[in-house]
Amino acid sequence: MNTKHFFYLGLFALLSVVLLNSCVKEDTYADNPQGNFEALWHIIDEHYCFLTIKQQEYGLDWNEVHARYQRQINAQMTEAQLFEVLGNMLAELRDGHVNLYSSFDVARNWSWHENYPANMYDTLITRYLGRNFRMASGLRYCLLDDNVGYLRCATFNQALGEGNLDQIFSYFLPARGLIIDVRSNPGGLISSAEQLAARFTNEPLLVGYMQHKTGRRHDDFSALQEQWLKPSRGIRWQKPVVILTNRGVYSAANEFVKCMKCCPKVHVIGDKTGGGSGLPFSSELPNGWSIRFSACPVFDKDKRTTEFGIMPDTQIGLQLSDFLHGKDTLIEYARTLFE
């Protein structure tokens, strides 16, 4: 395969091999509160990929975090108390890809979207889709009354199917433009995000870069590796496209927006995406709890991190006056771009 044509699906396979071979053997820690605390802190310290970037962005000092949370650890604490302390420590990373899993709970961080307006309502989306919308591979779609196509993509959690995509784009052939609504899409399969984006280019596109960790120091990374988007062999869209985004767009959906911004005739409107560009990897604590964290940084075509989100071409939010009249501000604005 031409090394320039980097498929995300193959990327994951390569990534797994690289990570398993490059991660240094973990030190041994005792199965007690202090040992589990030290194990978790060191896993993040040695393998998490955004410590330097987040120190620059908002002053994260991982050594200071260690000192502050170590004072909360004692031999008499319960499992629930330990879980709470470790979860709070991980929250300092402000990363939705960082999760601690126990038999009784999951530590998670949703600050990337919780502190921002949603800029969408399901009731409005249902209204635009109408009763006779079509659905395939989790995608809902219809033609609006002004002959603009509307495609609602709420998740990338399942394979899309090339045949299904051909049917969708055949249905949209009479449309004068297409709106793709990925608002509040939390991600899923990067292969599915790439599969959909591949319908919007006629030639291979350099869409970004990635790295992987090569050592324990915070800045031990491989050289940048190119990510290329290859055109689909199925029906490809040649008319204008508008992408709707909000802060709930994360992970694989964030990657989809990154790819689409490289495609011709694409305009992104809405809010900055939620980010989540690090490809996740997993490890385990002495007590059996598992930790998932971002291990490989991903960048856009200009070598800028997308961990903190991607800005739209036009920033616009949902207006209360429109909502009260049963209208979605973003969809209505997108329709004017096809006039």
Short mmCIF file of C-alpha atoms in Angstrom, two decimals, residues 22 28 33 42 58 75 78 80 84 88 96 103 141 145 203 222 248 253 255 258 305 328 331-332:
data_model
loop_
_atom_site.label_atom_id
_atom_site.label_comp_id
_atom_site.label_asym_id
_atom_site.label_seq_id
_atom_site.Cartn_x
_atom_site.Cartn_y
_atom_site.Cartn_z
CA SER A 22 7.15 0.65 22.78
CA THR A 28 5.42 -3.26 40.45
CA PRO A 33 -4.39 2.54 48.49
CA HIS A 42 2.98 6.86 37.03
CA TYR A 58 -3.89 25.80 31.38
CA ALA A 75 -4.34 2.86 54.51
CA THR A 78 -12.49 2.32 51.55
CA ALA A 80 -15.20 3.93 47.22
CA GLU A 84 -13.26 9.11 44.35
CA ASN A 88 -10.72 13.54 41.00
CA GLY A 96 -13.05 12.78 28.02
CA SER A 103 -16.76 -3.00 39.32
CA TYR A 141 -31.99 11.75 6.56
CA ASP A 145 -38.97 21.52 1.56
CA GLU A 203 -8.51 12.92 -4.71
CA SER A 222 7.90 9.48 17.26
CA GLY A 248 -20.67 17.88 22.07
CA ALA A 253 -16.71 13.06 15.34
CA GLU A 255 -11.82 13.74 13.47
CA LYS A 258 -11.08 17.79 10.84
CA THR A 305 -3.43 19.90 17.99
CA ASP A 328 -33.35 25.67 14.54
CA ILE A 331 -30.29 24.68 10.17
CA GLU A 332 -32.03 27.84 8.97
#
